[in-house]
């Protein structure tokens, strides 16, 4: 962060604290205090609803002193948990805001702006710094009601127009990164091939310095074995080649194209499909038809080939394939990716769109969750921050041609 930006941010924080004290008094050092009082008020209101006399009438001889003591203990415990959560959330928000202002990430800024609009629409308050404790309490309770509704099975509406807007925002906000030409045999090619597993490596916290994703110990052996067996059904070398062969030759690319090229959904549904399979076809067909003229037909390749790259590294880590076999497969993957995409951004967005398609066809209500999980990885790879693990795709250029 530049000194000018840092100084401006510090001044903003100072003015905010002074304003909060003017509005709420000395007891309100920050928004965490405001949220804490709202939480306390909610508990107090609940306590007021307890009709002690009515309880004694219904249950004669009840020990109200003990009940009140237990109630107070439960209240204090709940208050402490709530306060701990508020402190943790405040720290996370502060960190995220610092990263946003220091990186100039317009995509993240747009997302926060949109959330503020929703917040204003929900509360009717245009300036959140002018919230009273009652405002905060009402907002807190509305969020709890919304959360309870989601837990009881209510699903967030997902529109393909909304998904399209998210994809467009990625194209407009993320940098392309640098591009280079290299000679055949250049040592950088191996680094590039490892980084093709970048999104899954970022999500799983893997290293991208060598073929090995982690150090070899019991913990990581168990972790990688679990990924291969539980998510991919891979338990042997034959399984590795079968899975990678499917990803490189068919994958979700073929499925997506079958939906794109079908005139009607009836062409895709067969008699032996069960109800769940039919629903997957209907959702996939809907997704493909909406994006048919908005995205290139090969948009799924980054999704299929990016996952294949990760499987190669996992399989090598677990000794299902040797080093020579791993590089042979990665060479093929890199050749296709270099000939298909022009930048890390294009490759990464292809991966994310593939993940959106895969999720939407199975359960549209989970589409946004999938997006935010993977876009965080993509932004991390294409954004320089104080975290040395971020910005790997920015520091390592895309290979646009092998001479």
mmCIF file of C-alpha atoms in Angstrom:
data_model
loop_
_atom_site.group_PDB
_atom_site.id
_atom_site.type_symbol
_atom_site.label_atom_id
_atom_site.label_comp_id
_atom_site.label_asym_id
_atom_site.label_seq_id
_atom_site.Cartn_x
_atom_site.Cartn_y
_atom_site.Cartn_z
ATOM 1 C CA UNK A 1 0.000 0.000 0.000
ATOM 2 C CA UNK A 2 1.397 3.448 -0.870
ATOM 3 C CA UNK A 3 2.147 5.896 1.941
ATOM 4 C CA UNK A 4 -0.524 8.243 0.571
ATOM 5 C CA UNK A 5 -3.152 5.481 0.569
ATOM 6 C CA UNK A 6 -2.133 4.338 4.051
ATOM 7 C CA UNK A 7 -2.307 7.884 5.376
ATOM 8 C CA UNK A 8 -5.734 8.393 3.803
ATOM 9 C CA UNK A 9 -6.997 5.140 5.271
ATOM 10 C CA UNK A 10 -5.729 6.035 8.756
ATOM 11 C CA UNK A 11 -7.419 9.425 8.486
ATOM 12 C CA UNK A 12 -10.665 7.752 7.406
ATOM 13 C CA UNK A 13 -10.542 5.398 10.404
ATOM 14 C CA UNK A 14 -9.852 8.311 12.745
ATOM 15 C CA UNK A 15 -12.788 10.332 11.402
ATOM 16 C CA UNK A 16 -15.042 7.285 11.635
ATOM 17 C CA UNK A 17 -14.175 6.710 15.309
ATOM 18 C CA UNK A 18 -14.752 10.389 16.124
ATOM 19 C CA UNK A 19 -18.100 10.303 14.359
ATOM 20 C CA UNK A 20 -19.146 7.151 16.207
ATOM 21 C CA UNK A 21 -18.306 8.786 19.550
ATOM 22 C CA UNK A 22 -20.290 11.908 18.593
ATOM 23 C CA UNK A 23 -23.326 9.836 17.655
ATOM 24 C CA UNK A 24 -23.200 7.047 20.242
ATOM 25 C CA UNK A 25 -21.073 8.455 23.059
ATOM 26 C CA UNK A 26 -17.861 7.269 24.650
ATOM 27 C CA UNK A 27 -19.165 3.728 25.148
ATOM 28 C CA UNK A 28 -19.079 3.098 21.411
ATOM 29 C CA UNK A 29 -15.448 2.793 20.345
ATOM 30 C CA UNK A 30 -16.315 0.865 17.172
ATOM 31 C CA UNK A 31 -19.071 -0.981 15.327
ATOM 32 C CA UNK A 32 -18.339 -4.048 17.417
ATOM 33 C CA UNK A 33 -19.594 -2.190 20.518
ATOM 34 C CA UNK A 34 -22.734 -1.196 18.681
ATOM 35 C CA UNK A 35 -23.373 -4.778 17.589
ATOM 36 C CA UNK A 36 -22.667 -5.975 21.126
ATOM 37 C CA UNK A 37 -25.309 -3.673 22.600
ATOM 38 C CA UNK A 38 -27.806 -4.818 19.967
ATOM 39 C CA UNK A 39 -27.082 -8.407 20.955
ATOM 40 C CA UNK A 40 -27.523 -7.567 24.649
ATOM 41 C CA UNK A 41 -30.825 -5.827 23.902
ATOM 42 C CA UNK A 42 -32.082 -8.902 22.064
ATOM 43 C CA UNK A 43 -31.293 -11.079 25.087
ATOM 44 C CA UNK A 44 -32.892 -8.561 27.450
ATOM 45 C CA UNK A 45 -36.082 -8.492 25.396
ATOM 46 C CA UNK A 46 -36.203 -12.274 25.504
ATOM 47 C CA UNK A 47 -35.751 -12.204 29.277
ATOM 48 C CA UNK A 48 -38.614 -9.704 29.660
ATOM 49 C CA UNK A 49 -40.941 -12.128 27.918
ATOM 50 C CA UNK A 50 -40.514 -14.699 30.731
ATOM 51 C CA UNK A 51 -43.601 -14.464 32.968
ATOM 52 C CA UNK A 52 -42.248 -15.638 36.341
ATOM 53 C CA UNK A 53 -45.593 -15.413 38.136
ATOM 54 C CA UNK A 54 -47.296 -17.507 35.444
ATOM 55 C CA UNK A 55 -44.641 -20.207 35.790
ATOM 56 C CA UNK A 56 -45.100 -20.343 39.561
ATOM 57 C CA UNK A 57 -48.870 -20.655 39.179
ATOM 58 C CA UNK A 58 -48.543 -23.543 36.747
ATOM 59 C CA UNK A 59 -45.757 -25.318 38.629
ATOM 60 C CA UNK A 60 -46.204 -24.697 42.381
ATOM 61 C CA UNK A 61 -43.058 -24.944 44.451
ATOM 62 C CA UNK A 62 -40.726 -24.354 41.525
ATOM 63 C CA UNK A 63 -37.311 -22.992 42.580
ATOM 64 C CA UNK A 64 -37.350 -19.694 40.661
ATOM 65 C CA UNK A 65 -34.075 -18.559 42.249
ATOM 66 C CA UNK A 66 -32.261 -21.487 40.659
ATOM 67 C CA UNK A 67 -34.039 -20.960 37.343
ATOM 68 C CA UNK A 68 -33.125 -17.267 37.283
ATOM 69 C CA UNK A 69 -29.527 -18.080 38.163
ATOM 70 C CA UNK A 70 -29.324 -20.628 35.335
ATOM 71 C CA UNK A 71 -30.992 -18.147 32.985
ATOM 72 C CA UNK A 72 -28.437 -15.473 33.881
ATOM 73 C CA UNK A 73 -25.556 -17.921 33.385
ATOM 74 C CA UNK A 74 -26.954 -18.968 29.998
ATOM 75 C CA UNK A 75 -27.397 -15.327 29.043
ATOM 76 C CA UNK A 76 -23.814 -14.468 29.980
ATOM 77 C CA UNK A 77 -22.516 -17.489 28.085
ATOM 78 C CA UNK A 78 -24.541 -16.580 24.981
ATOM 79 C CA UNK A 79 -23.401 -12.973 25.253
ATOM 80 C CA UNK A 80 -19.762 -14.042 25.432
ATOM 81 C CA UNK A 81 -20.156 -16.286 22.379
ATOM 82 C CA UNK A 82 -21.857 -13.489 20.502
ATOM 83 C CA UNK A 83 -19.175 -11.017 21.501
ATOM 84 C CA UNK A 84 -16.397 -13.406 20.450
ATOM 85 C CA UNK A 85 -18.107 -13.875 17.086
ATOM 86 C CA UNK A 86 -18.453 -10.107 16.650
ATOM 87 C CA UNK A 87 -14.762 -9.521 17.432
ATOM 88 C CA UNK A 88 -13.723 -12.260 15.011
ATOM 89 C CA UNK A 89 -16.028 -10.951 12.298
ATOM 90 C CA UNK A 90 -14.855 -7.370 12.808
ATOM 91 C CA UNK A 91 -11.224 -8.439 12.454
ATOM 92 C CA UNK A 92 -12.030 -10.373 9.269
ATOM 93 C CA UNK A 93 -13.937 -7.411 7.809
ATOM 94 C CA UNK A 94 -11.094 -5.025 8.659
ATOM 95 C CA UNK A 95 -8.557 -7.324 7.006
ATOM 96 C CA UNK A 96 -10.715 -7.707 3.903
ATOM 97 C CA UNK A 97 -11.261 -3.945 3.639
ATOM 98 C CA UNK A 98 -7.526 -3.282 3.997
ATOM 99 C CA UNK A 99 -6.772 -5.743 1.211
ATOM 100 C CA UNK A 100 -9.438 -4.220 -0.985
ATOM 101 C CA UNK A 101 -8.161 -0.665 -0.613
ATOM 102 C CA UNK A 102 -4.520 -1.689 -0.996
ATOM 103 C CA UNK A 103 -5.075 -3.852 -4.080
ATOM 104 C CA UNK A 104 -7.546 -1.635 -5.904
ATOM 105 C CA UNK A 105 -9.633 -4.726 -6.681
ATOM 106 C CA UNK A 106 -12.630 -3.264 -8.510
ATOM 107 C CA UNK A 107 -14.474 -6.568 -8.517
ATOM 108 C CA UNK A 108 -14.429 -6.739 -4.723
ATOM 109 C CA UNK A 109 -15.355 -3.076 -4.451
ATOM 110 C CA UNK A 110 -18.321 -3.631 -6.779
ATOM 111 C CA UNK A 111 -19.448 -6.587 -4.671
ATOM 112 C CA UNK A 112 -19.284 -4.547 -1.457
ATOM 113 C CA UNK A 113 -21.165 -1.678 -3.130
ATOM 114 C CA UNK A 114 -23.895 -4.091 -4.148
ATOM 115 C CA UNK A 115 -24.094 -5.479 -0.600
ATOM 116 C CA UNK A 116 -24.398 -1.941 0.780
ATOM 117 C CA UNK A 117 -27.298 -1.270 -1.619
ATOM 118 C CA UNK A 118 -29.037 -4.400 -0.377
ATOM 119 C CA UNK A 119 -28.351 -3.343 3.217
ATOM 120 C CA UNK A 120 -29.842 0.104 2.576
ATOM 121 C CA UNK A 121 -32.894 -1.397 0.879
ATOM 122 C CA UNK A 122 -33.422 -3.768 3.811
ATOM 123 C CA UNK A 123 -33.010 -1.210 6.578
ATOM 124 C CA UNK A 124 -34.067 2.017 4.882
ATOM 125 C CA UNK A 125 -30.889 3.603 6.264
ATOM 126 C CA UNK A 126 -28.720 5.392 3.731
ATOM 127 C CA UNK A 127 -25.778 6.061 6.036
ATOM 128 C CA UNK A 128 -24.810 3.033 8.152
ATOM 129 C CA UNK A 129 -22.666 5.243 10.406
ATOM 130 C CA UNK A 130 -25.885 6.874 11.649
ATOM 131 C CA UNK A 131 -27.444 3.643 12.863
ATOM 132 C CA UNK A 132 -28.890 3.734 16.356
ATOM 133 C CA UNK A 133 -28.630 0.734 18.676
ATOM 134 C CA UNK A 134 -32.286 0.029 17.865
ATOM 135 C CA UNK A 135 -31.506 0.030 14.131
ATOM 136 C CA UNK A 136 -28.653 -2.388 14.657
ATOM 137 C CA UNK A 137 -30.815 -4.597 16.861
ATOM 138 C CA UNK A 138 -33.576 -4.746 14.231
ATOM 139 C CA UNK A 139 -31.061 -5.555 11.527
ATOM 140 C CA UNK A 140 -29.442 -8.232 13.693
ATOM 141 C CA UNK A 141 -32.822 -9.866 14.347
ATOM 142 C CA UNK A 142 -33.783 -9.733 10.658
ATOM 143 C CA UNK A 143 -30.524 -11.474 9.758
ATOM 144 C CA UNK A 144 -31.173 -14.166 12.371
ATOM 145 C CA UNK A 145 -34.665 -14.710 10.936
ATOM 146 C CA UNK A 146 -33.237 -14.971 7.435
ATOM 147 C CA UNK A 147 -30.602 -17.458 8.615
ATOM 148 C CA UNK A 148 -33.227 -19.547 10.389
ATOM 149 C CA UNK A 149 -35.272 -19.554 7.205
ATOM 150 C CA UNK A 150 -32.329 -20.859 5.194
ATOM 151 C CA UNK A 151 -31.702 -23.568 7.779
ATOM 152 C CA UNK A 152 -35.348 -24.607 7.456
ATOM 153 C CA UNK A 153 -34.977 -25.247 3.756
ATOM 154 C CA UNK A 154 -35.601 -21.888 2.088
ATOM 155 C CA UNK A 155 -33.356 -21.501 -0.971
ATOM 156 C CA UNK A 156 -31.844 -18.399 -2.498
ATOM 157 C CA UNK A 157 -33.245 -17.645 -5.936
ATOM 158 C CA UNK A 158 -30.618 -18.092 -8.630
ATOM 159 C CA UNK A 159 -31.108 -16.541 -12.050
ATOM 160 C CA UNK A 160 -28.957 -17.194 -15.093
ATOM 161 C CA UNK A 161 -28.977 -13.448 -15.702
ATOM 162 C CA UNK A 162 -27.375 -13.015 -12.293
ATOM 163 C CA UNK A 163 -24.801 -15.712 -13.075
ATOM 164 C CA UNK A 164 -24.072 -13.956 -16.365
ATOM 165 C CA UNK A 165 -23.496 -10.672 -14.530
ATOM 166 C CA UNK A 166 -20.985 -12.351 -12.217
ATOM 167 C CA UNK A 167 -19.081 -13.755 -15.202
ATOM 168 C CA UNK A 168 -19.106 -10.380 -16.962
ATOM 169 C CA UNK A 169 -17.824 -8.689 -13.820
ATOM 170 C CA UNK A 170 -14.875 -11.096 -13.707
ATOM 171 C CA UNK A 171 -13.963 -10.280 -17.299
ATOM 172 C CA UNK A 172 -14.120 -6.551 -16.612
ATOM 173 C CA UNK A 173 -12.385 -6.407 -13.229
ATOM 174 C CA UNK A 174 -9.580 -8.972 -13.280
ATOM 175 C CA UNK A 175 -6.192 -8.306 -14.934
ATOM 176 C CA UNK A 176 -4.983 -10.454 -17.828
ATOM 177 C CA UNK A 177 -1.481 -10.830 -16.445
ATOM 178 C CA UNK A 178 1.689 -10.898 -18.526
ATOM 179 C CA UNK A 179 2.262 -13.147 -21.566
ATOM 180 C CA UNK A 180 5.468 -14.515 -23.055
ATOM 181 C CA UNK A 181 6.822 -16.712 -25.816
ATOM 182 C CA UNK A 182 9.278 -19.440 -24.813
ATOM 183 C CA UNK A 183 11.512 -21.846 -26.673
ATOM 184 C CA UNK A 184 10.798 -25.558 -26.571
ATOM 185 C CA UNK A 185 12.643 -27.044 -23.592
ATOM 186 C CA UNK A 186 12.641 -23.799 -21.594
ATOM 187 C CA UNK A 187 12.675 -24.623 -17.862
ATOM 188 C CA UNK A 188 9.795 -22.180 -17.276
ATOM 189 C CA UNK A 189 7.415 -24.550 -19.084
ATOM 190 C CA UNK A 190 7.415 -26.905 -16.092
ATOM 191 C CA UNK A 191 6.546 -24.047 -13.724
ATOM 192 C CA UNK A 192 3.723 -23.021 -16.057
ATOM 193 C CA UNK A 193 2.376 -26.575 -16.173
ATOM 194 C CA UNK A 194 2.332 -26.800 -12.376
ATOM 195 C CA UNK A 195 0.440 -23.500 -12.180
ATOM 196 C CA UNK A 196 -2.326 -24.892 -14.406
ATOM 197 C CA UNK A 197 -3.540 -26.604 -11.220
ATOM 198 C CA UNK A 198 -3.587 -23.157 -9.596
ATOM 199 C CA UNK A 199 -7.219 -22.802 -8.542
ATOM 200 C CA UNK A 200 -7.481 -26.180 -6.822
ATOM 201 C CA UNK A 201 -4.014 -25.672 -5.351
ATOM 202 C CA UNK A 202 -5.086 -22.310 -3.933
ATOM 203 C CA UNK A 203 -8.299 -23.718 -2.464
ATOM 204 C CA UNK A 204 -6.426 -26.620 -0.855
ATOM 205 C CA UNK A 205 -3.441 -24.546 0.261
ATOM 206 C CA UNK A 206 -0.935 -26.495 -1.872
ATOM 207 C CA UNK A 207 2.566 -25.396 -2.830
ATOM 208 C CA UNK A 208 3.277 -24.709 -6.502
ATOM 209 C CA UNK A 209 7.068 -24.959 -6.500
ATOM 210 C CA UNK A 210 7.398 -28.617 -7.516
ATOM 211 C CA UNK A 211 5.253 -31.505 -8.714
ATOM 212 C CA UNK A 212 4.652 -32.489 -5.095
ATOM 213 C CA UNK A 213 1.703 -30.569 -3.711
ATOM 214 C CA UNK A 214 2.822 -30.924 -0.082
ATOM 215 C CA UNK A 215 5.517 -32.399 2.137
ATOM 216 C CA UNK A 216 5.305 -36.166 2.507
ATOM 217 C CA UNK A 217 3.991 -37.006 5.966
ATOM 218 C CA UNK A 218 1.068 -38.942 7.419
ATOM 219 C CA UNK A 219 -1.257 -35.955 7.546
ATOM 220 C CA UNK A 220 -0.849 -34.923 3.901
ATOM 221 C CA UNK A 221 -0.764 -38.515 2.683
ATOM 222 C CA UNK A 222 -4.146 -39.043 4.302
ATOM 223 C CA UNK A 223 -5.476 -35.734 2.973
ATOM 224 C CA UNK A 224 -4.496 -36.341 -0.670
ATOM 225 C CA UNK A 225 -5.594 -39.955 -0.542
ATOM 226 C CA UNK A 226 -8.984 -38.798 0.720
ATOM 227 C CA UNK A 227 -9.328 -36.294 -2.148
ATOM 228 C CA UNK A 228 -8.522 -38.924 -4.770
ATOM 229 C CA UNK A 229 -10.673 -41.708 -3.347
ATOM 230 C CA UNK A 230 -13.703 -39.800 -2.083
ATOM 231 C CA UNK A 231 -14.026 -37.151 -4.799
ATOM 232 C CA UNK A 232 -12.621 -38.994 -7.807
ATOM 233 C CA UNK A 233 -12.837 -42.701 -7.014
ATOM 234 C CA UNK A 234 -9.112 -43.076 -7.745
ATOM 235 C CA UNK A 235 -7.390 -45.976 -5.991
ATOM 236 C CA UNK A 236 -4.940 -47.197 -8.650
ATOM 237 C CA UNK A 237 -2.832 -46.157 -11.616
ATOM 238 C CA UNK A 238 -5.535 -47.444 -13.953
ATOM 239 C CA UNK A 239 -8.075 -45.199 -12.225
ATOM 240 C CA UNK A 240 -5.747 -42.224 -12.714
ATOM 241 C CA UNK A 241 -5.477 -42.739 -16.465
ATOM 242 C CA UNK A 242 -9.198 -43.481 -16.837
ATOM 243 C CA UNK A 243 -10.166 -40.284 -15.021
ATOM 244 C CA UNK A 244 -7.651 -38.055 -16.779
ATOM 245 C CA UNK A 245 -8.551 -39.631 -20.115
ATOM 246 C CA UNK A 246 -12.207 -38.790 -19.536
ATOM 247 C CA UNK A 247 -11.410 -35.185 -18.545
ATOM 248 C CA UNK A 248 -9.159 -34.571 -21.559
ATOM 249 C CA UNK A 249 -11.261 -36.338 -24.185
ATOM 250 C CA UNK A 250 -14.828 -35.865 -22.964
ATOM 251 C CA UNK A 251 -15.396 -34.244 -19.592
ATOM 252 C CA UNK A 252 -18.073 -31.647 -19.065
ATOM 253 C CA UNK A 253 -16.991 -30.071 -22.351
ATOM 254 C CA UNK A 254 -18.745 -32.829 -24.311
ATOM 255 C CA UNK A 255 -21.799 -32.706 -22.068
ATOM 256 C CA UNK A 256 -22.084 -28.925 -22.439
ATOM 257 C CA UNK A 257 -21.738 -29.153 -26.231
ATOM 258 C CA UNK A 258 -24.432 -31.827 -26.382
ATOM 259 C CA UNK A 259 -26.797 -29.393 -24.672
ATOM 260 C CA UNK A 260 -25.718 -26.507 -26.903
ATOM 261 C CA UNK A 261 -26.272 -28.516 -30.098
ATOM 262 C CA UNK A 262 -29.618 -30.057 -29.087
ATOM 263 C CA UNK A 263 -32.723 -28.448 -30.569
ATOM 264 C CA UNK A 264 -35.057 -29.704 -27.849
ATOM 265 C CA UNK A 265 -34.607 -31.213 -24.427
ATOM 266 C CA UNK A 266 -36.389 -34.376 -25.581
ATOM 267 C CA UNK A 267 -33.299 -35.226 -27.648
ATOM 268 C CA UNK A 268 -31.300 -35.510 -24.421
ATOM 269 C CA UNK A 269 -33.657 -37.468 -22.174
ATOM 270 C CA UNK A 270 -33.653 -41.260 -22.434
ATOM 271 C CA UNK A 271 -36.074 -43.828 -21.011
ATOM 272 C CA UNK A 272 -33.559 -45.299 -18.576
ATOM 273 C CA UNK A 273 -32.960 -41.960 -16.787
ATOM 274 C CA UNK A 274 -34.333 -41.591 -13.271
ATOM 275 C CA UNK A 275 -35.967 -38.431 -11.948
ATOM 276 C CA UNK A 276 -32.704 -36.958 -10.640
ATOM 277 C CA UNK A 277 -30.898 -37.537 -13.950
ATOM 278 C CA UNK A 278 -33.737 -35.923 -15.885
ATOM 279 C CA UNK A 279 -33.545 -32.868 -13.622
ATOM 280 C CA UNK A 280 -29.790 -32.611 -14.246
ATOM 281 C CA UNK A 281 -30.385 -32.686 -18.002
ATOM 282 C CA UNK A 282 -33.093 -30.017 -17.756
ATOM 283 C CA UNK A 283 -30.878 -27.695 -15.719
ATOM 284 C CA UNK A 284 -27.847 -28.295 -17.946
ATOM 285 C CA UNK A 285 -29.900 -27.646 -21.082
ATOM 286 C CA UNK A 286 -31.242 -24.411 -19.583
ATOM 287 C CA UNK A 287 -27.707 -23.242 -18.672
ATOM 288 C CA UNK A 288 -26.262 -24.098 -22.090
ATOM 289 C CA UNK A 289 -29.052 -22.455 -24.061
ATOM 290 C CA UNK A 290 -28.775 -19.251 -22.059
ATOM 291 C CA UNK A 291 -25.004 -18.946 -22.550
ATOM 292 C CA UNK A 292 -24.831 -20.445 -26.055
ATOM 293 C CA UNK A 293 -24.377 -17.073 -27.778
ATOM 294 C CA UNK A 294 -22.689 -15.362 -24.838
ATOM 295 C CA UNK A 295 -19.695 -17.646 -24.239
ATOM 296 C CA UNK A 296 -17.352 -19.603 -26.559
ATOM 297 C CA UNK A 297 -18.215 -23.264 -27.103
ATOM 298 C CA UNK A 298 -14.891 -24.370 -25.591
ATOM 299 C CA UNK A 299 -15.595 -22.511 -22.334
ATOM 300 C CA UNK A 300 -15.504 -25.758 -20.318
ATOM 301 C CA UNK A 301 -11.959 -26.729 -21.321
ATOM 302 C CA UNK A 302 -10.271 -24.783 -18.514
ATOM 303 C CA UNK A 303 -12.533 -26.550 -16.006
ATOM 304 C CA UNK A 304 -11.750 -30.026 -17.368
ATOM 305 C CA UNK A 305 -8.031 -29.488 -17.992
ATOM 306 C CA UNK A 306 -7.434 -27.515 -14.791
ATOM 307 C CA UNK A 307 -8.839 -30.378 -12.720
ATOM 308 C CA UNK A 308 -6.820 -32.897 -14.735
ATOM 309 C CA UNK A 309 -3.644 -30.940 -13.894
ATOM 310 C CA UNK A 310 -4.426 -31.178 -10.193
ATOM 311 C CA UNK A 311 -5.136 -34.915 -10.438
ATOM 312 C CA UNK A 312 -1.745 -35.445 -12.101
ATOM 313 C CA UNK A 313 -0.005 -33.787 -9.158
ATOM 314 C CA UNK A 314 -2.086 -35.664 -6.578
ATOM 315 C CA UNK A 315 -1.484 -38.975 -8.357
ATOM 316 C CA UNK A 316 2.261 -38.289 -8.450
ATOM 317 C CA UNK A 317 2.220 -37.396 -4.749
ATOM 318 C CA UNK A 318 0.552 -40.744 -3.947
ATOM 319 C CA UNK A 319 2.993 -42.664 -6.212
ATOM 320 C CA UNK A 320 0.300 -43.822 -8.639
ATOM 321 C CA UNK A 321 2.392 -42.381 -11.482
ATOM 322 C CA UNK A 322 6.093 -41.525 -11.706
ATOM 323 C CA UNK A 323 7.686 -38.185 -12.555
ATOM 324 C CA UNK A 324 8.152 -38.963 -16.254
ATOM 325 C CA UNK A 325 4.512 -39.981 -16.616
ATOM 326 C CA UNK A 326 3.354 -36.867 -14.771
ATOM 327 C CA UNK A 327 5.292 -34.481 -17.020
ATOM 328 C CA UNK A 328 4.127 -36.338 -20.127
ATOM 329 C CA UNK A 329 0.481 -35.728 -19.214
ATOM 330 C CA UNK A 330 1.108 -32.128 -18.145
ATOM 331 C CA UNK A 331 2.866 -31.446 -21.467
ATOM 332 C CA UNK A 332 -0.291 -32.505 -23.319
ATOM 333 C CA UNK A 333 -2.508 -30.418 -21.074
ATOM 334 C CA UNK A 334 -0.311 -27.331 -21.455
ATOM 335 C CA UNK A 335 -0.221 -27.669 -25.240
ATOM 336 C CA UNK A 336 -4.009 -27.559 -25.475
ATOM 337 C CA UNK A 337 -4.342 -24.725 -22.966
ATOM 338 C CA UNK A 338 -1.755 -22.562 -24.744
ATOM 339 C CA UNK A 339 -3.597 -23.096 -28.015
ATOM 340 C CA UNK A 340 -6.996 -22.331 -26.472
ATOM 341 C CA UNK A 341 -6.605 -19.417 -24.070
ATOM 342 C CA UNK A 342 -4.722 -16.127 -24.274
ATOM 343 C CA UNK A 343 -4.201 -15.359 -20.589
ATOM 344 C CA UNK A 344 -4.458 -16.644 -17.046
ATOM 345 C CA UNK A 345 -7.688 -14.675 -16.728
ATOM 346 C CA UNK A 346 -9.310 -16.477 -19.664
ATOM 347 C CA UNK A 347 -8.156 -19.846 -18.360
ATOM 348 C CA UNK A 348 -9.333 -19.074 -14.822
ATOM 349 C CA UNK A 349 -12.738 -17.810 -15.910
ATOM 350 C CA UNK A 350 -13.176 -20.937 -18.019
ATOM 351 C CA UNK A 351 -12.521 -22.983 -14.890
ATOM 352 C CA UNK A 352 -15.063 -21.010 -12.882
ATOM 353 C CA UNK A 353 -17.749 -21.140 -15.599
ATOM 354 C CA UNK A 354 -17.268 -24.904 -15.778
ATOM 355 C CA UNK A 355 -17.763 -25.128 -12.041
ATOM 356 C CA UNK A 356 -20.914 -23.011 -12.289
ATOM 357 C CA UNK A 357 -22.280 -25.298 -15.013
ATOM 358 C CA UNK A 358 -21.461 -28.421 -12.997
ATOM 359 C CA UNK A 359 -23.169 -26.989 -9.908
ATOM 360 C CA UNK A 360 -26.199 -25.486 -11.654
ATOM 361 C CA UNK A 361 -27.108 -28.704 -13.412
ATOM 362 C CA UNK A 362 -27.095 -30.603 -10.089
ATOM 363 C CA UNK A 363 -28.505 -27.950 -7.745
ATOM 364 C CA UNK A 364 -29.108 -24.375 -8.990
ATOM 365 C CA UNK A 365 -29.507 -23.095 -5.418
ATOM 366 C CA UNK A 366 -25.811 -23.857 -4.736
ATOM 367 C CA UNK A 367 -24.526 -21.915 -7.770
ATOM 368 C CA UNK A 368 -23.602 -18.721 -5.931
ATOM 369 C CA UNK A 369 -21.788 -20.654 -3.194
ATOM 370 C CA UNK A 370 -19.670 -22.351 -5.876
ATOM 371 C CA UNK A 371 -18.940 -18.993 -7.497
ATOM 372 C CA UNK A 372 -17.732 -17.244 -4.352
ATOM 373 C CA UNK A 373 -15.523 -20.181 -3.355
ATOM 374 C CA UNK A 374 -13.707 -20.332 -6.678
ATOM 375 C CA UNK A 375 -13.638 -16.632 -7.522
ATOM 376 C CA UNK A 376 -11.792 -16.034 -4.242
ATOM 377 C CA UNK A 377 -9.084 -18.372 -5.512
ATOM 378 C CA UNK A 378 -8.982 -16.694 -8.927
ATOM 379 C CA UNK A 379 -8.750 -13.228 -7.400
ATOM 380 C CA UNK A 380 -6.038 -14.463 -5.052
ATOM 381 C CA UNK A 381 -3.993 -15.776 -7.967
ATOM 382 C CA UNK A 382 -4.414 -12.565 -9.967
ATOM 383 C CA UNK A 383 -4.088 -10.004 -7.146
ATOM 384 C CA UNK A 384 -0.948 -8.888 -5.331
ATOM 385 C CA UNK A 385 -1.429 -8.507 -1.555
ATOM 386 C CA UNK A 386 0.750 -8.678 1.543
ATOM 387 C CA UNK A 387 0.197 -12.447 1.501
ATOM 388 C CA UNK A 388 3.132 -13.982 -0.384
ATOM 389 C CA UNK A 389 0.885 -16.812 -1.598
ATOM 390 C CA UNK A 390 -1.298 -14.368 -3.534
ATOM 391 C CA UNK A 391 -0.576 -13.123 -7.049
ATOM 392 C CA UNK A 392 1.157 -16.284 -8.355
ATOM 393 C CA UNK A 393 -0.431 -15.984 -11.782
ATOM 394 C CA UNK A 394 0.550 -12.311 -11.937
ATOM 395 C CA UNK A 395 4.176 -13.063 -11.116
ATOM 396 C CA UNK A 396 4.382 -15.929 -13.606
ATOM 397 C CA UNK A 397 3.320 -15.021 -17.160
ATOM 398 C CA UNK A 398 0.997 -16.973 -19.401
ATOM 399 C CA UNK A 399 2.800 -18.795 -22.220
ATOM 400 C CA UNK A 400 1.199 -17.641 -25.447
ATOM 401 C CA UNK A 401 3.475 -19.633 -27.752
ATOM 402 C CA UNK A 402 6.198 -22.294 -27.602
ATOM 403 C CA UNK A 403 8.769 -21.669 -30.362
#
